Amino acid sequence: MTTANTNARAIDALREEIDTLDQELLALMEKRLDLAAAIAAAKSDDSKTEDANELLLRPAREASVIDRLGTLTRRIPDASIAAIWRELMAINLQAQRPIEIALNASRHPARMHLMARARFGTIIPIREMASPEAALDKARTGKAIALIEIGEGDWWSGLRDDPELAIIDGLLGEGGRGSALAVGRLSPDRLGEDRSFAVLEQAELAARLGRGEAVCPIAVSGSLNLCVIERVAPLSRAAA
Ligand SMILES: C=C(O[C@@H]1C=C(C(=O)O)C=C[C@H]1O)C(=O)O
């Protein structure tokens, strides 16, 4: 038998193994998805005492799932773990209660579409909205996540005192270009702790910077600043 033939056989055998593993992976993914209905029921039980129209998205939980898997993997890069599980989570979330992305992209629509897909999965419908306000109104219903490009206007300044809407995430474009905020009807305690967003008055921003906090303004309107706040672990003290 020629070497080419032997290799072809070896490849066939390995591909059979891959096919079997793929089938097992698929069964596990479907088992994971089977939990969606029970999770949705438990959340809607909770929402009787809370906000019935709140999103079922739980950003803090998603971040902790992805972080944990990142510590467990031996060879899969963090970015791949995040991409694979973001997609699984998107399927799960849509199975719990379908939502859409209300997108307002004034400057970089193509980039915003890609960022929306990378963050919220490929199955969530994207509806283009004519203005930031229209996207925010849609988010207020709890049936959509508003994804609004930061650039023109100060639509974000009203989020400072908004009782219903929270900044879920910031999708930061390279070099600060083409960045967007994801905004949704969500209680702030559902948000991740490592990075948060806030609208701060100039004096408040200066005070926090003075205390050495990792606060970075990404947009300014009058005396208001839209800021990213990173929680940085304190440097350990050098031994005396
Ligand atoms: C399953 C849940 O709902 C959503 C989907 C998640 C997932 O698929 O792991 C995680 C958080 C939520 O955004 C949950 O809250 O645990």
PDB file of C-alpha atoms in Angstrom, residues 9 23 36 62 81 92 110 127 145 153 169 180 192 210 228 233:
ATOM      1  CA  ARG A   9      -7.018   5.632   5.975  1.00  0.00           C
ATOM      2  CA  GLN A  23     -22.268  14.231  18.012  1.00  0.00           C
ATOM      3  CA  ALA A  36     -33.569  27.174  29.415  1.00  0.00           C
ATOM      4  CA  GLU A  62     -22.217  35.169  31.826  1.00  0.00           C
ATOM      5  CA  ILE A  81     -13.924  30.337  24.874  1.00  0.00           C
ATOM      6  CA  ASN A  92     -30.243  29.804  25.642  1.00  0.00           C
ATOM      7  CA  ALA A 110     -21.080  47.620   9.383  1.00  0.00           C
ATOM      8  CA  ARG A 127     -33.430  45.960  13.996  1.00  0.00           C
ATOM      9  CA  ILE A 145     -31.217  45.500  24.034  1.00  0.00           C
ATOM     10  CA  GLY A 153     -25.135  63.638  20.436  1.00  0.00           C
ATOM     11  CA  ASP A 169     -21.799  46.729  28.392  1.00  0.00           C
ATOM     12  CA  ALA A 180     -21.107  51.610  21.345  1.00  0.00           C
ATOM     13  CA  GLY A 192     -20.665  42.380  36.017  1.00  0.00           C
ATOM     14  CA  GLY A 210      -7.710  61.939  42.469  1.00  0.00           C
ATOM     15  CA  VAL A 228     -15.628  53.390  31.814  1.00  0.00           C
ATOM     16  CA  ALA A 233      -6.873  44.669  41.859  1.00  0.00           C
TER      17      ALA A 233
END
